[in-house]
Amino acid sequence: MSRRPVRRLPERVANQIAAGEVVARPASVVKELVENALDAGARRVRVEIDGGGIQRIAIVDDGHGMSAEDARLALERHATSKIREAEDLTAIDTFGFRGEALPSIASVSRLLLRTRPEDEDAGVELSVEGGAEPEIRPTGTAVGTTVEVLDLFYNVPARRKFLRAVSTESAHVTDAVRRVALARPDVQLELVRDGRQVQRWLSAPSREERVSAVLREAGLLTCRGQRGPVGVEAYLAPADRARSGAAGLYLFVGERPIVDRALARAVAAAFGDALERGRYPVGAVFLDIPLTLVDVNVHPQKAEVRFAHARAVTDALYSVVAGALATTVVSRPPHAPTAGTTPPRRRASEAPEAWEWRDAAGTMPAVQTAPPPRTTAPSVTPEPHRSSSPAPATPAATVERATPSWRHVATVGRAFGIFEGRKGIAIVAAARARRWLLEREAEASLASRGLTAQRLLFPVAREVSEGVATRGEDLGEATARLGFDLRRAGPRGLSIHAVPRLFAAAAPERLADRLFAALERGEPVDDALVRDLVALTAASAPAMDASLAVAIEGAEGLVEALAEETWQFPS
């Protein structure tokens, strides 16, 4: 390749490159513009999208508004009112601060901005197409700012072709608005999709009320506490409503939504062996930390942060949540010996200073921590060896065996069974065993004809958005494979006329709620949903009854597969 001279990129190309970092999809645009509205003091924000946000996005707020000069400058790169000096980056108390979002969005769309400050009688309107020079003209408008984004990525077809279906992009926008609603209970938020209002959250007096309203979860477990400079406030659904993956667990540092795998694992670990590997509780966790101990300038989309003392923050979160759950989550009998569940301890080689808070002024009081959380939840379920023998017809079915490996001899507190075998004695948790049996049966059914449906005497109906209703109708074949008879009921309604017979121990309404939640969030209707239904059913029937004991006796390899979740005493 011949030598090429160095040249400065044209402003439009530089903006499009920056847009590649900031604007990944319509939900990114919504997030950035809504955060700008909140930084401008808005108390009411309306989000409108058409075609999943690809055709049109409009953010209307009642914030401070901008003068004509400020509005013009806001469309230039690295122009911002959030910071003045480099030192300001050490204590960011706003959502935005880079000054990249608005010009980046304008460079890959047709953008219209109308704004008016309270001290002016008229507003100003700016229109920009593909990052060109803005056209400015006076206009009549209410106090606040409206930003319209049309034809996203119209001039970058290589980016546009990677966008997903309208329903998928709409689901991502809904999730972005949901995160803002959780972070700011004091703000009224409204979401309109294709001309129809699908969400409206009035201002709430507390985080707890807003979390309950946004996540539609009742009976949230409240966890509050202070460890050193870290304040923890968490609202979590019980373990029986946990899901595969951490998509339903929302994390915030102050009011900033973040993604942090270590913090999510710490919350799951605090539930002990009430949760198995890969499952996380539904809820919201808020960490209040001094700004000087958090660096928010590490990710272009501000989705991640860096803590000055990451391990201490994780330990503080684990300690507060585990302590609060101790009175409500009982995962095993007191003093029960458990193989492989000794809490990890600090290594002798680790200096105490690594576990203390320090700042420029010196050492702050050390965080009082519980045993550090594991990288995965304790007492996890190992993947059992696949057996070629057929799974039991139901968890209560009797499998005839000449000599069962384990024989049921007693029941302890209805939740545990004592089994005797050639290798000694084992104590088996009913919920774990029932889940294992359900998983085997579901796996076998899905591999052949699908799950058998059980008709409902009274269908379970829900009013949803038109987009969700259409998605449910389109996924009729997939839901039928899982044992659901899902039908459309009008333009904005869905009804379930049958549920999987295998999960009959759970109330039909709860099974229906889980399916409706998957449709509303744009989650796939596949084996991951089945795993959630398995966990829901197992938690609904936690007792060690006679039929379950017989099924355990007849299931080859069950006790061995749950070796880390049972207590075995060699003979």
XYZ file of C-alpha atoms in Angstrom:
571
model
C 0.000 0.000 0.000
C 1.351 3.384 -0.956
C 1.956 6.002 1.704
C -1.020 8.237 2.381
C -0.764 11.691 3.907
C -2.489 12.493 7.216
C -5.584 14.609 6.783
C -8.138 16.047 9.161
C -11.484 14.306 8.815
C -14.404 16.439 7.618
C -16.688 17.520 10.438
C -19.594 15.452 9.082
C -17.506 12.238 8.982
C -16.166 12.870 12.482
C -19.718 13.284 13.766
C -20.828 10.049 12.100
C -17.901 8.188 13.689
C -18.881 9.626 17.083
C -22.458 8.573 16.389
C -21.241 5.012 16.016
C -20.137 5.097 19.646
C -23.097 6.976 21.085
C -26.037 5.944 18.895
C -26.326 2.166 18.563
C -30.092 2.004 17.952
C -33.256 4.064 18.550
C -33.170 3.225 22.260
C -29.768 4.965 22.487
C -31.279 8.138 21.051
C -34.173 7.985 23.516
C -31.814 7.454 26.451
C -29.568 10.387 25.540
C -32.394 12.828 24.849
C -34.409 11.901 27.940
C -31.299 12.318 30.089
C -30.748 15.748 28.538
C -34.329 16.625 29.508
C -33.753 15.513 33.094
C -30.509 17.494 33.308
C -32.549 20.503 32.157
C -34.814 20.161 35.201
C -37.788 18.547 33.473
C -40.595 17.248 35.697
C -42.682 15.829 32.843
C -41.221 13.975 29.862
C -43.149 12.495 26.939
C -41.494 9.943 24.638
C -43.080 9.250 21.255
C -41.824 6.686 18.736
C -43.086 5.474 15.373
C -41.839 2.363 13.633
C -39.777 1.284 16.627
C -38.091 4.699 16.679
C -36.544 4.186 13.243
C -39.109 6.387 11.508
C -39.581 8.962 14.270
C -38.578 9.758 17.835
C -39.911 12.785 19.713
C -38.926 13.811 23.247
C -41.037 16.584 24.794
C -40.059 18.065 28.169
C -40.974 20.994 30.391
C -37.395 21.774 31.420
C -35.527 25.086 31.405
C -35.341 25.396 27.636
C -32.528 27.167 25.734
C -31.906 30.508 24.138
C -31.253 30.675 20.393
C -27.492 30.887 20.962
C -27.421 27.976 23.398
C -29.510 25.863 21.027
C -27.128 26.569 18.162
C -24.077 25.716 20.278
C -25.720 22.523 21.575
C -25.484 21.110 18.035
C -21.711 21.520 17.956
C -19.392 18.749 19.131
C -18.146 18.919 22.713
C -20.381 21.866 23.553
C -22.008 21.372 26.946
C -23.302 23.205 29.986
C -22.461 20.287 32.311
C -18.714 20.842 32.872
C -16.191 23.661 32.563
C -12.811 22.281 33.688
C -11.146 18.851 33.613
C -11.472 18.731 37.399
C -15.253 18.660 37.010
C -14.941 15.110 35.655
C -14.055 13.855 39.145
C -17.531 14.648 40.511
C -20.149 14.338 37.766
C -23.661 14.893 39.124
C -25.503 14.990 35.790
C -26.480 12.298 33.297
C -24.734 13.864 30.298
C -21.464 15.760 30.107
C -19.571 14.847 26.926
C -21.404 17.194 24.558
C -21.492 14.524 21.841
C -25.029 13.162 21.860
C -26.998 15.887 20.050
C -24.529 16.529 17.188
C -23.976 12.767 16.798
C -27.724 12.124 16.520
C -28.119 15.044 14.099
C -25.395 13.612 11.861
C -27.311 10.377 11.197
C -30.896 11.682 11.003
C -33.145 14.574 10.144
C -33.395 16.482 13.411
C -35.793 19.204 14.481
C -35.292 21.065 17.782
C -37.784 23.533 19.280
C -37.007 25.229 22.568
C -37.934 28.220 24.708
C -36.633 29.408 28.089
C -39.024 30.764 30.675
C -37.724 34.338 30.422
C -38.426 34.699 26.708
C -41.758 35.227 24.928
C -40.879 33.258 21.800
C -38.894 30.153 21.122
C -36.513 29.053 18.422
C -36.609 26.158 15.961
C -33.525 24.527 14.458
C -33.596 21.919 11.699
C -30.574 19.830 10.729
C -30.285 17.195 8.012
C -27.412 14.717 8.169
C -25.173 16.970 10.226
C -25.306 19.956 7.852
C -25.442 23.535 9.084
C -28.672 24.114 11.048
C -31.459 26.341 9.798
C -32.651 28.656 12.588
C -35.980 30.468 12.800
C -38.242 31.844 15.551
C -41.298 29.831 16.557
C -44.072 29.738 19.083
C -43.672 26.918 21.583
C -44.191 26.142 25.249
C -41.432 26.509 27.821
C -39.131 23.532 27.551
C -37.633 21.581 24.667
C -38.924 19.246 21.963
C -36.502 17.169 19.899
C -37.743 15.221 16.878
C -35.490 12.666 15.188
C -36.697 11.418 11.795
C -35.371 8.619 9.559
C -32.604 7.407 11.833
C -29.514 6.232 9.870
C -31.114 7.278 6.577
C -27.677 8.417 5.360
C -25.743 5.471 6.836
C -27.388 2.404 5.255
C -24.664 0.099 6.560
C -25.766 0.970 10.102
C -29.480 0.892 9.359
C -29.432 -2.660 8.006
C -28.225 -3.941 11.379
C -31.315 -2.692 13.180
C -33.757 -5.392 14.247
C -37.480 -5.801 13.717
C -39.772 -2.956 14.759
C -41.078 -4.960 17.726
C -37.530 -5.609 18.949
C -36.474 -1.971 18.658
C -39.705 -0.917 20.397
C -38.906 -3.289 23.260
C -35.454 -1.746 23.650
C -36.976 1.740 23.758
C -39.473 0.606 26.392
C -36.624 -0.791 28.495
C -34.672 2.478 28.197
C -37.697 4.485 29.371
C -38.308 1.947 32.146
C -34.774 2.499 33.471
C -35.312 6.261 33.582
C -38.635 5.765 35.348
C -36.944 3.633 38.016
C -34.135 6.140 38.472
C -36.368 9.223 38.801
C -39.601 8.558 40.703
C -40.116 12.327 41.011
C -40.604 12.715 37.247
C -43.775 11.942 35.291
C -42.986 9.830 32.232
C -45.170 8.893 29.293
C -44.407 6.518 26.417
C -46.406 6.652 23.172
C -45.855 4.054 20.448
C -47.333 4.546 16.983
C -49.845 7.063 18.305
C -51.009 4.979 21.292
C -50.081 5.585 24.910
C -48.578 2.353 26.253
C -47.031 3.538 29.540
C -47.605 6.418 31.905
C -45.974 6.740 35.279
C -47.080 9.614 37.471
C -44.548 11.008 39.904
C -44.195 8.754 42.948
C -43.297 9.715 46.538
C -40.659 6.985 46.898
C -38.406 4.643 44.993
C -40.281 1.675 46.398
C -43.616 2.772 44.941
C -42.064 3.559 41.559
C -40.234 0.196 41.412
C -43.447 -1.649 42.220
C -45.361 0.304 39.553
C -42.724 -0.032 36.825
C -41.859 -3.693 37.337
C -45.460 -4.643 38.178
C -44.241 -6.717 41.083
C -46.048 -7.007 44.408
C -44.509 -8.075 47.696
C -41.052 -6.683 46.990
C -38.413 -7.414 49.631
C -36.862 -4.188 50.932
C -33.126 -4.105 51.636
C -31.588 -0.953 53.086
C -28.295 -0.354 54.781
C -25.098 1.673 54.989
C -21.603 0.223 54.817
C -18.903 2.860 55.093
C -19.631 5.488 52.440
C -21.874 3.099 50.457
C -25.629 3.402 50.879
C -27.682 0.483 49.552
C -31.387 0.576 48.777
C -32.803 -2.461 46.979
C -36.289 -3.708 46.180
C -36.248 -7.337 45.075
C -38.901 -9.885 44.198
C -38.806 -13.238 46.036
C -36.605 -16.031 44.707
C -39.512 -17.930 43.163
C -39.920 -15.090 40.641
C -36.270 -15.114 39.574
C -35.406 -15.351 35.891
C -32.658 -16.706 33.729
C -30.149 -13.934 33.160
C -29.948 -10.533 34.807
C -32.231 -8.628 32.398
C -34.858 -8.138 35.115
C -32.373 -6.798 37.688
C -31.822 -3.050 37.301
C -28.722 -1.451 38.838
C -28.222 2.236 39.569
C -25.421 4.339 40.969
C -27.311 7.285 42.335
C -29.751 7.944 39.521
C -27.510 6.617 36.759
C -28.520 3.218 35.294
C -25.503 0.963 34.839
C -24.551 -2.547 33.765
C -22.197 -4.356 36.134
C -21.915 -8.148 36.164
C -20.065 -8.251 39.488
C -22.797 -6.300 41.281
C -25.525 -8.442 39.719
C -23.744 -11.613 40.839
C -23.388 -10.196 44.348
C -27.156 -9.675 44.577
C -27.831 -13.210 43.341
C -25.247 -14.639 45.753
C -26.984 -12.886 48.660
C -29.992 -15.156 48.076
C -27.802 -18.168 48.855
C -28.899 -21.454 47.363
C -32.462 -20.209 46.957
C -31.200 -19.295 43.463
C -29.313 -21.615 41.156
C -26.569 -20.636 38.760
C -27.637 -18.275 35.996
C -30.786 -17.045 37.756
C -31.172 -13.523 39.115
C -33.928 -11.826 41.107
C -36.226 -9.249 39.550
C -35.908 -5.814 41.102
C -33.955 -2.590 41.360
C -30.788 -1.824 43.328
C -29.634 1.720 44.104
C -26.117 2.478 45.326
C -25.493 5.920 46.785
C -21.738 6.577 46.711
C -19.770 9.849 46.989
C -19.109 11.213 43.502
C -15.361 11.298 44.106
C -15.312 7.500 44.470
C -16.975 6.821 41.084
C -15.637 7.433 37.580
C -18.525 7.674 35.112
C -16.279 8.689 32.208
C -15.308 5.171 31.106
C -17.982 4.259 28.536
C -19.185 6.183 25.460
C -22.830 5.466 26.297
C -22.220 5.926 30.055
C -23.585 2.427 30.690
C -20.661 1.409 32.917
C -18.798 3.076 35.756
C -15.515 2.424 37.550
C -15.339 2.377 41.348
C -12.279 3.506 43.263
C -12.736 0.447 45.506
C -14.758 -2.019 43.451
C -14.340 -4.994 45.806
C -15.473 -3.027 48.825
C -18.565 -1.787 46.947
C -19.447 -5.332 45.937
C -18.972 -6.595 49.480
C -21.089 -3.789 50.893
C -23.922 -4.627 48.494
C -23.719 -8.330 49.302
C -23.634 -7.671 53.053
C -26.685 -5.390 53.085
C -28.833 -7.574 50.814
C -27.880 -10.838 52.508
C -28.554 -9.356 55.934
C -31.953 -8.023 54.923
C -32.963 -11.298 53.307
C -31.884 -13.392 56.280
C -35.254 -12.952 57.975
C -37.284 -13.720 54.858
C -35.245 -16.152 52.778
C -34.535 -19.449 54.509
C -32.509 -21.596 52.179
C -31.435 -24.492 54.424
C -31.833 -25.832 57.977
C -29.567 -24.230 60.597
C -26.075 -25.762 60.873
C -26.732 -28.189 58.033
C -23.426 -29.442 56.624
C -23.063 -28.613 52.944
C -20.414 -29.883 50.607
C -18.433 -27.154 48.913
C -20.242 -24.155 50.423
C -17.643 -22.803 52.852
C -17.722 -19.010 52.415
C -14.602 -17.699 50.691
C -12.308 -15.828 53.025
C -9.789 -13.083 52.531
C -6.415 -14.485 51.538
C -3.591 -13.779 53.915
C -1.615 -12.234 51.084
C -4.201 -9.513 50.567
C -3.248 -6.330 52.328
C -5.880 -4.847 54.658
C -5.565 -1.549 52.796
C -7.190 -3.148 49.764
C -10.343 -3.502 51.811
C -10.412 0.072 53.098
C -11.742 3.293 51.630
C -9.181 5.925 50.814
C -9.434 9.327 49.251
C -7.194 12.330 48.881
C -7.715 13.237 52.527
C -6.598 9.838 53.838
C -8.233 6.655 55.003
C -11.948 6.510 55.687
C -13.510 3.907 57.986
C -13.298 0.443 56.491
C -16.457 -1.014 55.042
C -17.999 -3.642 57.268
C -18.378 -6.602 54.983
C -19.879 -10.018 55.034
C -17.926 -12.873 53.453
C -17.171 -11.788 49.870
C -19.691 -13.083 47.332
C -18.678 -15.803 44.979
C -18.414 -15.167 41.282
C -21.501 -17.340 41.011
C -24.251 -18.031 43.480
C -23.260 -20.560 46.172
C -24.430 -24.141 46.001
C -25.052 -24.028 42.300
C -26.680 -26.814 40.366
C -24.169 -28.705 38.218
C -25.323 -29.619 34.757
C -26.510 -33.207 35.136
C -25.249 -35.914 32.835
C -27.704 -36.574 30.054
C -29.356 -39.932 30.495
C -30.644 -42.046 27.658
C -33.394 -43.443 29.855
C -36.793 -41.752 29.483
C -37.695 -39.037 31.961
C -40.612 -39.677 34.319
C -44.036 -38.808 32.896
C -44.566 -36.241 35.667
C -42.655 -35.444 38.853
C -45.264 -37.496 40.698
C -45.072 -40.514 38.402
C -43.827 -43.843 39.715
C -40.959 -45.394 37.761
C -40.701 -49.100 38.359
C -37.189 -50.165 39.340
C -36.063 -53.452 40.778
C -33.538 -51.871 43.120
C -33.770 -48.092 43.511
C -30.489 -46.323 44.241
C -32.085 -44.278 47.013
C -35.026 -45.171 49.258
C -37.174 -42.575 51.033
C -37.106 -43.108 54.806
C -38.354 -39.853 56.357
C -39.474 -36.272 55.744
C -38.075 -33.266 57.596
C -40.288 -30.208 57.917
C -42.127 -31.095 54.662
C -39.445 -29.293 52.636
C -36.739 -31.970 52.899
C -36.625 -35.730 52.465
C -34.163 -38.215 53.916
C -33.105 -40.954 51.521
C -31.029 -44.028 52.227
C -28.817 -45.647 49.615
C -25.775 -47.807 49.118
C -23.541 -44.766 49.492
C -25.081 -43.608 52.778
C -27.815 -41.115 53.667
C -28.818 -38.011 51.696
C -31.033 -35.064 52.598
C -32.780 -33.723 49.496
C -34.618 -30.388 49.173
C -38.076 -30.914 47.654
C -38.025 -27.774 45.507
C -34.654 -28.690 43.984
C -35.694 -32.256 43.251
C -39.017 -31.181 41.747
C -37.214 -28.674 39.527
C -34.769 -31.357 38.338
C -37.622 -33.711 37.451
C -39.573 -30.970 35.694
C -36.513 -29.980 33.669
C -35.967 -33.560 32.485
C -39.625 -33.973 31.508
C -39.777 -30.593 29.741
C -36.561 -31.341 27.883
C -37.879 -34.692 26.685
C -41.226 -33.223 25.595
C -39.666 -30.307 23.720
C -37.332 -32.687 21.918
C -40.307 -34.574 20.524
C -43.771 -33.072 20.143
C -43.686 -30.112 22.518
C -45.384 -29.593 25.876
C -48.929 -30.867 26.308
C -51.565 -28.177 26.823
C -54.203 -28.167 29.547
C -57.378 -26.254 28.724
C -58.544 -23.542 31.109
C -62.151 -23.244 32.178
C -61.773 -19.459 32.230
C -59.190 -17.888 29.884
C -56.656 -15.433 31.295
C -56.975 -12.153 29.387
C -54.748 -9.072 29.412
C -54.899 -5.678 27.747
C -51.572 -4.923 26.067
C -50.255 -2.523 23.467
C -51.127 -3.126 19.850
C -47.502 -3.987 19.122
C -47.402 -6.623 21.861
C -50.731 -8.048 20.688
C -49.341 -8.367 17.166
C -46.171 -9.992 18.442
C -48.187 -12.507 20.467
C -50.245 -13.339 17.394
C -47.082 -13.794 15.308
C -45.596 -16.133 17.922
C -48.617 -18.442 18.036
C -46.634 -21.449 16.816
C -43.801 -20.897 19.298
C -46.178 -20.489 22.258
C -48.165 -23.564 21.187
C -44.954 -25.613 21.308
C -44.589 -24.574 24.956
C -48.152 -25.679 25.759
C -49.906 -22.284 25.624
C -52.989 -21.535 23.564
C -52.478 -17.802 23.008
C -55.095 -15.897 21.036
C -55.528 -12.298 20.033
C -58.547 -10.608 21.629
C -59.156 -7.403 19.744
C -56.640 -4.759 18.672
C -55.016 -4.470 22.133
C -55.822 -7.724 23.863
C -54.399 -11.231 24.301
C -55.988 -14.211 26.014
C -54.569 -17.557 27.113
C -56.948 -20.513 26.797
C -54.516 -23.290 27.778
C -51.303 -23.600 29.790
C -48.648 -26.364 29.874
C -50.012 -29.387 31.741
C -46.553 -30.125 33.141
C -46.712 -26.885 35.149
C -50.212 -27.371 36.536
C -48.922 -27.029 40.115
C -48.501 -23.288 39.480
C -51.538 -21.010 39.209
C -52.510 -20.388 35.550
C -52.435 -16.624 36.212
C -48.768 -16.776 37.220
C -47.826 -18.814 34.154
C -49.751 -16.348 31.997
C -48.088 -13.366 33.687
C -44.660 -14.765 32.850
C -45.580 -15.244 29.188
C -47.103 -11.764 28.941
C -43.971 -10.275 30.564
C -41.780 -11.986 27.954
C -43.915 -10.593 25.137
C -43.904 -7.055 26.554
C -40.123 -7.037 27.049
C -39.400 -8.504 23.644
C -37.803 -11.608 25.176
C -37.602 -14.761 23.067
C -40.280 -17.404 23.616
C -37.987 -20.404 23.852
C -36.312 -22.811 26.259
C -35.173 -19.947 28.532
C -38.832 -19.144 29.224
C -39.444 -22.827 29.983
C -36.691 -22.744 32.597
C -38.444 -19.819 34.264
C -41.734 -21.738 34.241
C -39.970 -24.750 35.753
C -38.605 -22.633 38.601
C -42.006 -21.007 39.132
C -43.737 -24.392 39.344
C -41.129 -25.914 41.645
C -41.450 -22.969 44.019
C -45.251 -23.291 43.963
C -45.098 -26.864 45.315
C -42.117 -26.953 47.701
C -43.351 -29.824 49.898
C -41.835 -33.328 49.978
C -45.032 -35.322 49.474
C -45.328 -39.052 48.918
C -45.590 -38.858 45.132
C -42.477 -36.707 44.864
C -40.559 -39.094 47.130
C -41.498 -42.025 44.878
C -40.438 -40.059 41.799
C -37.062 -39.305 43.407
C -36.566 -42.986 44.185
C -37.279 -43.896 40.584
C -35.204 -41.152 38.926
C -31.756 -42.514 38.172
C -29.026 -40.018 39.002
C -31.165 -37.342 40.677
C -29.421 -37.351 44.056
C -26.008 -37.518 42.410
C -26.864 -34.641 40.048
C -27.824 -32.479 43.034
C -24.715 -33.474 44.970
C -23.783 -29.913 45.823
C -27.315 -29.127 46.992
C -27.881 -32.145 49.235
C -26.177 -33.313 52.383
C -24.737 -36.780 52.140
C -23.412 -38.735 55.083
C -21.361 -41.782 54.032
C -22.324 -45.027 55.654
